XYZ file of C-alpha atoms in Angstrom:
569
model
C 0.000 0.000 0.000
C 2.992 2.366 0.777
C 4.301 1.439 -2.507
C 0.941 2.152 -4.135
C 1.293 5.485 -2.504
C 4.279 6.426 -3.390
C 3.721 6.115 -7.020
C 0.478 8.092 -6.733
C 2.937 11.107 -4.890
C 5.241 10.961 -7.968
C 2.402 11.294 -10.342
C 0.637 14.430 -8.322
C 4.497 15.899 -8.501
C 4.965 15.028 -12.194
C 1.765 17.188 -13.083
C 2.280 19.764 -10.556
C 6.113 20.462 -11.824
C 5.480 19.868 -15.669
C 1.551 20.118 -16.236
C 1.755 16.439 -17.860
C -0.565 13.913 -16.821
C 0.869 10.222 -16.574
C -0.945 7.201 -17.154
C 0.978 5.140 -15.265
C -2.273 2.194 -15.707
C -1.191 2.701 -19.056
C 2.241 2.237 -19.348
C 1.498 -1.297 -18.579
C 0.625 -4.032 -21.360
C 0.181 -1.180 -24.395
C 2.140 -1.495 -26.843
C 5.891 -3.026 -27.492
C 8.227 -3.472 -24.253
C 9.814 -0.490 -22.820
C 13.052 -0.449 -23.379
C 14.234 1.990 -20.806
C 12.395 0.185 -18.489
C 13.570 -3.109 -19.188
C 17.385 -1.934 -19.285
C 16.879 -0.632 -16.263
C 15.753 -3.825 -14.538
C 18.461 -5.796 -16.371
C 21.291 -3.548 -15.215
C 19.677 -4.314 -11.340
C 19.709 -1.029 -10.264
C 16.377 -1.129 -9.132
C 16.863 0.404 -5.604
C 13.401 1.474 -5.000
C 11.487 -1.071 -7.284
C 8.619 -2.761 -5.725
C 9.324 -6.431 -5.092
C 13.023 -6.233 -7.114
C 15.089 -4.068 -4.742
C 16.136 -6.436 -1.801
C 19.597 -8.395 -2.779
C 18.871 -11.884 -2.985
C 16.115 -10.443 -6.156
C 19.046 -7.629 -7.366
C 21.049 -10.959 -7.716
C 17.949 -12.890 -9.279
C 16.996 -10.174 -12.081
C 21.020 -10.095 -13.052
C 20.988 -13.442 -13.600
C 17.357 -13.948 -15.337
C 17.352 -10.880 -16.874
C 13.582 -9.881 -17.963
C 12.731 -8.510 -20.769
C 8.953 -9.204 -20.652
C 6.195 -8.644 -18.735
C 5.929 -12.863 -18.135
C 9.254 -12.525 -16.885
C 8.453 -10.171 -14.176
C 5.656 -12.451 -13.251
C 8.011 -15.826 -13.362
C 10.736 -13.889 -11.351
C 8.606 -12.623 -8.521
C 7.069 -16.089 -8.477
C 11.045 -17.925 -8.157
C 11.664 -15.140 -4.980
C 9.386 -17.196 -3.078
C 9.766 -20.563 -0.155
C 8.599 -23.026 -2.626
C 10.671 -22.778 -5.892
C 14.150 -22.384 -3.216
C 13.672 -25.211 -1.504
C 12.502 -27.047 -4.542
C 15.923 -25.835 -6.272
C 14.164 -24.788 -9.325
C 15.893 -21.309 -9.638
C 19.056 -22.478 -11.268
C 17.805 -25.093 -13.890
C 14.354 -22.183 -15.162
C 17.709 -19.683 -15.396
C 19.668 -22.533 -17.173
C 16.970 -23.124 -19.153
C 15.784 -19.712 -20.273
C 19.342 -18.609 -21.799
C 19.643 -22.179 -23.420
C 22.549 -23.683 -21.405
C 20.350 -26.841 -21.067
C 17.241 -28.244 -22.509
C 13.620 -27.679 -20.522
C 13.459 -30.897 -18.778
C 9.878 -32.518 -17.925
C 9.233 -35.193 -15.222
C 7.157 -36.914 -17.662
C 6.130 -36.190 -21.184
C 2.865 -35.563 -20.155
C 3.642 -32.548 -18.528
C 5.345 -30.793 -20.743
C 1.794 -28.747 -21.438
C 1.418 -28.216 -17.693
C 5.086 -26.411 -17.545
C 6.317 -25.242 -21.480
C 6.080 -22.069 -20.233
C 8.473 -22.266 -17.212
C 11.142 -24.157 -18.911
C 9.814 -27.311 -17.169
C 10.184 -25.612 -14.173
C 7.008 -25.536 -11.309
C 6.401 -21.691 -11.006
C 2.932 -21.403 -10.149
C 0.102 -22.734 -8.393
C -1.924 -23.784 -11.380
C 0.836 -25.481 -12.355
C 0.597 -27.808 -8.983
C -2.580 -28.260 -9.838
C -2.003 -29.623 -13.533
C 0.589 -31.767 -12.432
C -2.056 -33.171 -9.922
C -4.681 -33.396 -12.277
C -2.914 -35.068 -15.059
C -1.205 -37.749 -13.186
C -4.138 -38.679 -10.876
C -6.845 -38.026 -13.483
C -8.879 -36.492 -11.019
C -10.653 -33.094 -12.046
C -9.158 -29.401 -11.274
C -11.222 -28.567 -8.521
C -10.056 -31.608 -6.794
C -6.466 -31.312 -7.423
C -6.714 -28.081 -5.742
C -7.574 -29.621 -2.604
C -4.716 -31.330 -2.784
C -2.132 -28.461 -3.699
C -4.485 -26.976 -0.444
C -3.611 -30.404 1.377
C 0.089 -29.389 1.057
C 0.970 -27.373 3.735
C -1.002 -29.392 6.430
C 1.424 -31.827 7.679
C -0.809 -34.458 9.035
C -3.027 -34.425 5.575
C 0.105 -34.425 3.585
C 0.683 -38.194 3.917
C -2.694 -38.584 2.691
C -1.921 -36.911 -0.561
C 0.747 -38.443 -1.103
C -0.376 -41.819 -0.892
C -3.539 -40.883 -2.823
C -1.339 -39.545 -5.881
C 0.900 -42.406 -5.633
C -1.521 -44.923 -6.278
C -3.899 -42.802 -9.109
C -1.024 -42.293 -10.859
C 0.221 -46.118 -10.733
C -3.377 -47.175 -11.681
C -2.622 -44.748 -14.944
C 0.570 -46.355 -15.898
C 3.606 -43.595 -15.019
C 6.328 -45.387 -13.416
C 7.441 -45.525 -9.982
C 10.580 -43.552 -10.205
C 8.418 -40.614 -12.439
C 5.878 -40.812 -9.651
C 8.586 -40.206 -6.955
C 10.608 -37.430 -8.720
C 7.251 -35.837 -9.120
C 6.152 -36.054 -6.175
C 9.335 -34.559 -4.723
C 8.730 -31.567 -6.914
C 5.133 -31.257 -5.821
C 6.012 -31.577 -2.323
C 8.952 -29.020 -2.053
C 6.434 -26.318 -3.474
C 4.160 -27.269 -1.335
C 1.606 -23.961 -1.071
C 4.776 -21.970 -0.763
C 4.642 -20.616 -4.143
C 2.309 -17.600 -5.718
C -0.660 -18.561 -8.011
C -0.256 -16.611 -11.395
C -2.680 -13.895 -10.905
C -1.486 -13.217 -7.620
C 1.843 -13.114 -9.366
C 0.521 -10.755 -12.379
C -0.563 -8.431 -9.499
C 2.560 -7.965 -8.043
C 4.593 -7.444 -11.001
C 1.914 -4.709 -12.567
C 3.609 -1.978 -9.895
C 7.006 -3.970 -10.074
C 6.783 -2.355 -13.440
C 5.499 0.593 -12.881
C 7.816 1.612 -10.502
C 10.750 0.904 -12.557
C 8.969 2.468 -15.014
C 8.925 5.747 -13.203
C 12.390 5.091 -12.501
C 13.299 5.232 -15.238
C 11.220 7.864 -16.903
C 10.269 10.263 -14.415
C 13.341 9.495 -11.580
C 13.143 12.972 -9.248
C 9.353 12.611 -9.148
C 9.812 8.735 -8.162
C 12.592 9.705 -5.432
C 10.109 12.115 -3.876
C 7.380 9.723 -3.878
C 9.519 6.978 -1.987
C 11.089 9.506 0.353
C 7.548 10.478 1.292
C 5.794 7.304 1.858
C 9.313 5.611 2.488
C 7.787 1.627 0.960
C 10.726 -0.028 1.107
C 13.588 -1.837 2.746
C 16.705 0.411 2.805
C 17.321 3.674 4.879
C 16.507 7.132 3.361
C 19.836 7.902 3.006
C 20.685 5.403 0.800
C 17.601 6.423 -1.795
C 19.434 10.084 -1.774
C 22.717 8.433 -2.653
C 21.142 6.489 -5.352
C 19.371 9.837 -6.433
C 22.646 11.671 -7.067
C 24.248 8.432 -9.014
C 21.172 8.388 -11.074
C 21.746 12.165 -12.098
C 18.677 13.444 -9.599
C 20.234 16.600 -7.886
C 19.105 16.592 -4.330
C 18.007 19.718 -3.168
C 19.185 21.382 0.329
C 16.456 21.831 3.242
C 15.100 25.820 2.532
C 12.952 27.428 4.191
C 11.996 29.643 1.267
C 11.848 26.689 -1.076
C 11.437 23.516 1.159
C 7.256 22.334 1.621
C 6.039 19.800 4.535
C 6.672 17.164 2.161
C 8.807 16.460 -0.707
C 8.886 17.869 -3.555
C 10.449 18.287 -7.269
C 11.761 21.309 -8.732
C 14.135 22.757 -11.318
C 18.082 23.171 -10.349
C 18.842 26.399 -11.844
C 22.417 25.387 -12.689
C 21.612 22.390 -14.486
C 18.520 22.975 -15.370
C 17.470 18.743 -14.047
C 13.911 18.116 -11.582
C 15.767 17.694 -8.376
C 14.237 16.421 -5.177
C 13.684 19.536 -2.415
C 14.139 18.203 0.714
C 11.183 18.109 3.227
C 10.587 20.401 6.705
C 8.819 17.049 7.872
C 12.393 15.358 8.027
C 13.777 17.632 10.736
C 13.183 15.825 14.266
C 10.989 17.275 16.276
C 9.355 19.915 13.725
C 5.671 19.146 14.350
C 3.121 19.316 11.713
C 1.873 22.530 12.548
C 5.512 24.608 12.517
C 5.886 22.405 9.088
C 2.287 23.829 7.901
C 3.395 27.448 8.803
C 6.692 27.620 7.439
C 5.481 26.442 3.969
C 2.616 28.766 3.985
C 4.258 31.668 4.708
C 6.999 31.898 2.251
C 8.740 33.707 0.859
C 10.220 35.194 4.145
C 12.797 38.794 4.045
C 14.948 37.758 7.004
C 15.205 35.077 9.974
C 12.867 37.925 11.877
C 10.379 37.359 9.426
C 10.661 33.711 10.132
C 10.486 34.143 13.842
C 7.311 36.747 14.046
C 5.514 34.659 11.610
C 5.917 31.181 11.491
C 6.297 30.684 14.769
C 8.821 27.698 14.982
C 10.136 26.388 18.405
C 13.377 27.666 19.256
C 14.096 23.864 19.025
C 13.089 23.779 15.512
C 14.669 27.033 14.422
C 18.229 25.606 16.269
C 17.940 22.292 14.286
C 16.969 24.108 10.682
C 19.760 26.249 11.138
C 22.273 23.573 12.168
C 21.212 21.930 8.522
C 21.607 24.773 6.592
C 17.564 25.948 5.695
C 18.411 29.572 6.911
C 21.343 29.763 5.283
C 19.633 32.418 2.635
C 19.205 34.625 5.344
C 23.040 35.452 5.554
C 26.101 34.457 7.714
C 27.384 31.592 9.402
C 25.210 28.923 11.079
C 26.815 29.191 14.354
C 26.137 33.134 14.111
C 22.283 32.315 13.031
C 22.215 30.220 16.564
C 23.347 33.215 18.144
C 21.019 35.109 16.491
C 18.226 32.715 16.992
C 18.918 32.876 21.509
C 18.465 36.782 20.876
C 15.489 36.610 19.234
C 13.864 33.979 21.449
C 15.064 36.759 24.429
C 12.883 39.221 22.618
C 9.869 37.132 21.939
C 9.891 36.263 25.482
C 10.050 39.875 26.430
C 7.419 40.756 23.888
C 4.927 37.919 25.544
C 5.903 39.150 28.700
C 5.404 43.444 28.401
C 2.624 43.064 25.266
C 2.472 46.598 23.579
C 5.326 48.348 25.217
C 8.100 46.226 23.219
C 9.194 47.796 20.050
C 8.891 45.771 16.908
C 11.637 43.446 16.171
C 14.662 44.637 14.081
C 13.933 42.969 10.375
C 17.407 43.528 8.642
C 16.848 41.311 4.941
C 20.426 39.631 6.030
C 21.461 38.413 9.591
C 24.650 40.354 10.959
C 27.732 38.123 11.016
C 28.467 37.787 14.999
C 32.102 36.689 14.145
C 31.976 32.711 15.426
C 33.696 30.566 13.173
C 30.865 28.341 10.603
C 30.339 25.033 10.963
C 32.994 22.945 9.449
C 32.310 20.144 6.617
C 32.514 17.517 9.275
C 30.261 19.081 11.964
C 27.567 20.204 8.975
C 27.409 16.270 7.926
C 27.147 15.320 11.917
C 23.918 18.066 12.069
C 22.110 16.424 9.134
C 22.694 12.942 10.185
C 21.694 13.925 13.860
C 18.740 16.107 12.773
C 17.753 14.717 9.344
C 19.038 11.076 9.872
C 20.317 12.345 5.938
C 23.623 13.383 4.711
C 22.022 15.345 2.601
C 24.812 18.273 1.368
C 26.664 15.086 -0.243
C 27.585 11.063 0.447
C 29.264 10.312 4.103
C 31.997 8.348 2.814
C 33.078 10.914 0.449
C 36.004 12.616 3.579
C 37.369 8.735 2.712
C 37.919 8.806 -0.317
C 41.763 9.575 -0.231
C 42.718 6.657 2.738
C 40.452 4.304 1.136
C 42.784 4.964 -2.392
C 45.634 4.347 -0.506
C 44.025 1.170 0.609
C 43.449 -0.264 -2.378
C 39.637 -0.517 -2.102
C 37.668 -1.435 -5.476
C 34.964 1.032 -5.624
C 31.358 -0.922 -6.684
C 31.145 0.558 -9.623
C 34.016 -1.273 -10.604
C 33.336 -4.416 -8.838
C 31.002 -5.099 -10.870
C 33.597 -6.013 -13.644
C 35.975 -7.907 -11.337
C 36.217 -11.504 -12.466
C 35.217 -14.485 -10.553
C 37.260 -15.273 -7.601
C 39.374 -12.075 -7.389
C 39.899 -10.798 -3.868
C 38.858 -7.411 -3.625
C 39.046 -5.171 -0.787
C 35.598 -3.193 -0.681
C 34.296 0.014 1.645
C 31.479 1.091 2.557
C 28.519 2.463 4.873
C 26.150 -0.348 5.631
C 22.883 -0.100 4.145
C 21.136 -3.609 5.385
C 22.189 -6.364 7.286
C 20.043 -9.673 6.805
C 20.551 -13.012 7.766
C 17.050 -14.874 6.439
C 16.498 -18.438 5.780
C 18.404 -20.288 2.959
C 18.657 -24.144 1.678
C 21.345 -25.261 3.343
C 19.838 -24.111 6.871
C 23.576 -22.591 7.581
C 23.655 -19.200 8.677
C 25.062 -16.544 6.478
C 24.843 -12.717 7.021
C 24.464 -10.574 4.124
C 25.265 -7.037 3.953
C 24.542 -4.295 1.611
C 27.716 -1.857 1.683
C 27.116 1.487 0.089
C 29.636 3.301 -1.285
C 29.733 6.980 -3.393
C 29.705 5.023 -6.678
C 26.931 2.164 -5.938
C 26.371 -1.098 -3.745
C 28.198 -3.975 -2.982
C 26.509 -7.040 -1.746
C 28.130 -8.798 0.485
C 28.140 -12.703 2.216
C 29.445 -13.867 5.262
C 28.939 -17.594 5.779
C 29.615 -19.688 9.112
C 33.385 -20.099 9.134
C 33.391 -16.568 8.782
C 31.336 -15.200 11.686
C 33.815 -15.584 14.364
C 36.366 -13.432 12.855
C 33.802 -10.771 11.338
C 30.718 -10.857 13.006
C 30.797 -8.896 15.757
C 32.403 -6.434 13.390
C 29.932 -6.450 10.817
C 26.759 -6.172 13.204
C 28.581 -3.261 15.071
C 30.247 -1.159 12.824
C 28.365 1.217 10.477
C 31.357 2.035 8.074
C 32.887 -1.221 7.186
C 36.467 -2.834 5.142
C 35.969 -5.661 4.003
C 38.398 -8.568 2.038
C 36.569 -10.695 0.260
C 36.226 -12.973 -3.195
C 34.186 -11.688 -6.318
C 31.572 -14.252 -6.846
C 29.593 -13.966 -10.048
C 26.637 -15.850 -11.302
C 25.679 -13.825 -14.191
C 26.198 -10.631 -16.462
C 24.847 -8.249 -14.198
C 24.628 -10.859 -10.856
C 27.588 -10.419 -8.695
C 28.878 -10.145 -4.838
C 31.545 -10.481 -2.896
C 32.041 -13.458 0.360
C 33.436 -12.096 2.973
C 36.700 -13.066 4.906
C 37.459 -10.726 7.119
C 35.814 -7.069 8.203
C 37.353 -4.048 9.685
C 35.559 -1.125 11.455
C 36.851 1.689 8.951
C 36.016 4.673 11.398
C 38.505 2.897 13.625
C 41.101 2.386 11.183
C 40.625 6.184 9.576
C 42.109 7.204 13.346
C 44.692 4.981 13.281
C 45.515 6.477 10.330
C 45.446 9.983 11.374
C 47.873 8.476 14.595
C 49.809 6.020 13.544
C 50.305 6.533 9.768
C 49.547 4.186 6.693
C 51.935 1.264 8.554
C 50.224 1.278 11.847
C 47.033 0.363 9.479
C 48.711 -2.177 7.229
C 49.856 -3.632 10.284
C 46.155 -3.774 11.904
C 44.886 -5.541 8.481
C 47.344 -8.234 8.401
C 47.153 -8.923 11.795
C 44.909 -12.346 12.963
C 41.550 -11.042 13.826
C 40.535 -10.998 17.196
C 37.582 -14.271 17.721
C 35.149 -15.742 19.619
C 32.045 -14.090 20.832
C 31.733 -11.011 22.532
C 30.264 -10.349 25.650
C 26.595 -9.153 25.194
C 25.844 -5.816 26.024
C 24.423 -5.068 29.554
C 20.870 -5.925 29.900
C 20.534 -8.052 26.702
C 19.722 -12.110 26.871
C 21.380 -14.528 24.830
C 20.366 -17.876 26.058
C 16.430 -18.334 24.187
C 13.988 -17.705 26.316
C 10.499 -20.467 26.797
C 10.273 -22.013 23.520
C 11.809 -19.076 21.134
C 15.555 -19.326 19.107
C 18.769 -18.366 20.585
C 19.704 -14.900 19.498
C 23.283 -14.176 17.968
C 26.060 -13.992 20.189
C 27.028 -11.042 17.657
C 23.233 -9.529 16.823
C 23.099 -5.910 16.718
C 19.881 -6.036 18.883
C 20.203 -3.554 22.286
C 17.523 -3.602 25.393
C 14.572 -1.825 24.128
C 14.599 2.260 24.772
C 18.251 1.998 25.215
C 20.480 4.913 23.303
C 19.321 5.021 19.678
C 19.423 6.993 16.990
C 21.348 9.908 17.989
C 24.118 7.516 18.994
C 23.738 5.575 15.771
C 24.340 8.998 13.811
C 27.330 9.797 15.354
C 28.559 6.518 14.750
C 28.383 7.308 10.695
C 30.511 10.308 10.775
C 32.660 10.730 13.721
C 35.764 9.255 12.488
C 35.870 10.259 9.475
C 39.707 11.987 7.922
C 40.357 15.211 9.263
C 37.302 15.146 11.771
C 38.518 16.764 15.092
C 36.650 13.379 16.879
């Protein structure tokens, strides 16, 4: 629903900024494929996509790569319980870019699953694998798919389909490699129209992506639908060629918006007064209806904001039109607070507020790079005047990091050193029932996906669930064109080793990577349970998880810039 609303945002932009009306209903199923769209799905860039944005389906699309509507449908139908477990991924992929024929369990089935390579995709296809071994009719057969995920009817069905399909002649060992299929499925899978309806806004929001990207960028930011931080849609923004538009209160509304950058003359994305913490609806409501305002006096006297929210819009530069330095416009800000005050106090007898069109410079020294990316992250939870790792940039050259952009083009098995600030951390449910933890590193050129399996995790783990900028050595592993990552050997916090640098010089950090990793669990934190409690699962020795209400976000900010080069801390 999110999703749905955050397409519906981009479209109210799209005719507010440009007067065109999209029909966005229409851009599905008319006509020949899309090519913009489709290249942009292919290339898996689809941060932002409904349904194709997480990794494990980044990694998918690279290696299916769609160029249809069907394959949309057969790709969000593979992402699912069902077709894993039944390992049916790799041969419909094998299949599709002919490295091996479509294989049927039995000749009679190749109706049933001609479509899918041979492969079970769907529902209905249960069903006509049911029905045409058992004879029995459709609405029966669905019973049985229904039967499926009911453990103590599942004998049942199995027995049942065993013997109809002896009594019609199929032999035992195509009766037991079928049934193997059917059961692996199971009801984990998505019936075709079910499937259909996802992947009608899986296209469309690629298709705004790729047609109408600052309107699509504001729509997400608004409604926020998906998995990754906001931060990371911003960085994605800027890659994609979307300039992203400072926090103004002259130009900046409640919510986001798209607009014209005079200098390139692009739709941008305008930051939104809802973003700053603590701003309530009501100061957001003011500020955007009374612009255009002459000075910060203006501001004051008629929008009314908090001293709070004044403090926290000038720390992230959205009275910066209004002349000098943002320490001076704090300054500035106390005074006129102390004259508001007065003003409530004494009524009539206060003269009017000065209303100079430009704040006087008080003389303090302005916020340096550093402490102007510490205010957004702290009071936006964005870097929003440019990417976080960008004061890195010279160490992690020295390094030898491979930026992502040029991962991408490593070959299999080359061991890369990669950087990054970490965008997701996952560790869901795969075949093998091992444990892996995937991360999503975000650099300024793209994302890196990353895997750290079991013999792995007491080395790194602690490290990766801990550290919000992260090294990491690992080996390229590609499955496809555009379908690559990297498993991970060993992690590094990289705020750490940037001061290390700064004291110790390049040799006291080459000595720190090839030094043996420190292993073994951690203690937990104070206040946190690691044995399972009643009947629930053990949680990580290394899990990121803290007692609820404890510290938070303003600690978790700090962590993403304070080390950076050349930071005083």
């Amino acid at each position: 629903m999110r999703m749905q609303s955050a397409m519906a945002y981009a479209l109210t932009e799209v005719e507010r900024a440009t007067g065109e009306r999209v029909d966005l209903d229409g851009a599905v199923g008319q006509g020949p494929p899309d090519t913009a769209t489709y290249e942009l799905i292919r290339s898996s860039e689809t941060l932002g996509c409904f349904q194709i944005e997480s990794p494990g389906q980044r990694d998918l699309i690279g290696r299916l790569q769609p160029s249809t509507f069907h394959d949309l449908v057969v790709d969000i139908s593979l992402f699912r319980p069902g077709p894993v477990a039944a390992d049916m991924v790799r041969p419909f992929i094998e299949a599709r870019h002919g490295k091996r024929p479509a294989r049927y369990p039995h000749p009679d089935l190749e109706p049933v699953l001609r479509e899918t390579y041979g492969v079970v995709v769907f529902h209905e296809q249960i069903i006509g694998i049911l029905s045409t071994l058992t004879g029995c009719d459709r609405g029966m057969a669905d019973e049985g798919r229904r039967a499926l995920s009911d453990p103590r009817r599942q004998g049942r069905v199995r027995a049942w389909f065993a013997e109809e399909a002896r009594k019609r002649g199929y032999a035992a060992e195509v009766i037991a490699r079928t049934w193997e299929i059917v059961e692996a499925f199971g009801s984990y899978g998505f019936c075709k129209a079910h499937a259909v309806a996802f992947a009608v806004p899986t296209y469309q929001s690629a298709w705004l992506k790729a047609h109408h990207p600052a309107a699509f960028y504001a729509g997400l930011l608004e409604h926020d639908p998906g998995m990754y931080p906001k931060r990371l849609l911003l960085a994605d923004a800027r890659r994609r060629g979307v300039p992203v538009l400072p926090l103004d209160v002259n130009h900046s509304d409640a919510g986001y918006r798209i607009e014209l950058e005079c200098e390139s003359g692009v739709l941008g994305v305008r930051l939104a007064l809802s973003e700053v913490q603590g701003i309530t609806e009501a100061e957001a409501a003011r500020i955007a209806a009374g612009r255009p305002y002459r000075s910060l006096s203006d501001l004051y006297t008629r929008a009314r904001p908090s001293r709070p929210t004044a403090e926290r819009l000038a720390r992230t530069g959205a009275l910066d039109a209004f002349g000098a330095g943002r320490r001076d416009l704090l300054l500035h800000i106390a005074e006129l607070h102390r004259q508001h005050s007065r003003q409530r106090n004494e009524g009539a007898r206060q003269l009017p507020l000065a209303d100079a069109a430009r704040t006087a410079p008080a003389g303090l020294p302005d916020l340096d790079a550093d402490e102007r990316l510490a205010a957004e992250l702290g009071v936006l939870g964005l870097d929003a005047s440019g990417h976080l790792m960008a004061g890195h940039q010279d160490f992690l050259r020295e390094l030898g990091v491979v930026p992502a952009r040029e991962v991408r083009d490593a070959e299999h098995g080359a061991t890369v050193l990669v950087a990054g600030a970490k965008a997701a951390t996952q560790t869901p449910p795969i075949r093998s029932g091992k444990r892996v933890i995937f991360v999503t590193l975000d650099d300024l050129t793209g994302l890196v996906d990353l895997a750290f399996f079991e013999d792995s995790h007491e080395a790194s783990a602690h490290t990766v669930f801990h550290s919000w900028l992260l090294l990491v050595r690992g080996t390229v592993q590609r499955r496809g064109p555009r379908s690559f990552s990297v498993v991970g050997e060993a992690a590094w916090d990289l705020a750490e080793l940037a001061g290390l640098r700064r004291t110790g010089g390049l040799e006291a950090v080459a000595g720190r990577l090839a030094a043996q990793p420190v292993t073994g669990p951690r203690p937990a934190p104070p206040g946190r349970t690691i044995a399972p409690a009643g009947g629930g699962h053990a949680l990580h020795p290394w899990a990121d998880l803290r007692p609820a209400g404890d510290g938070a976000a303003g600690a978790g900010a700090r962590k993403l810039w304070h080390a950076s080069p050349g930071s005083a801390g």
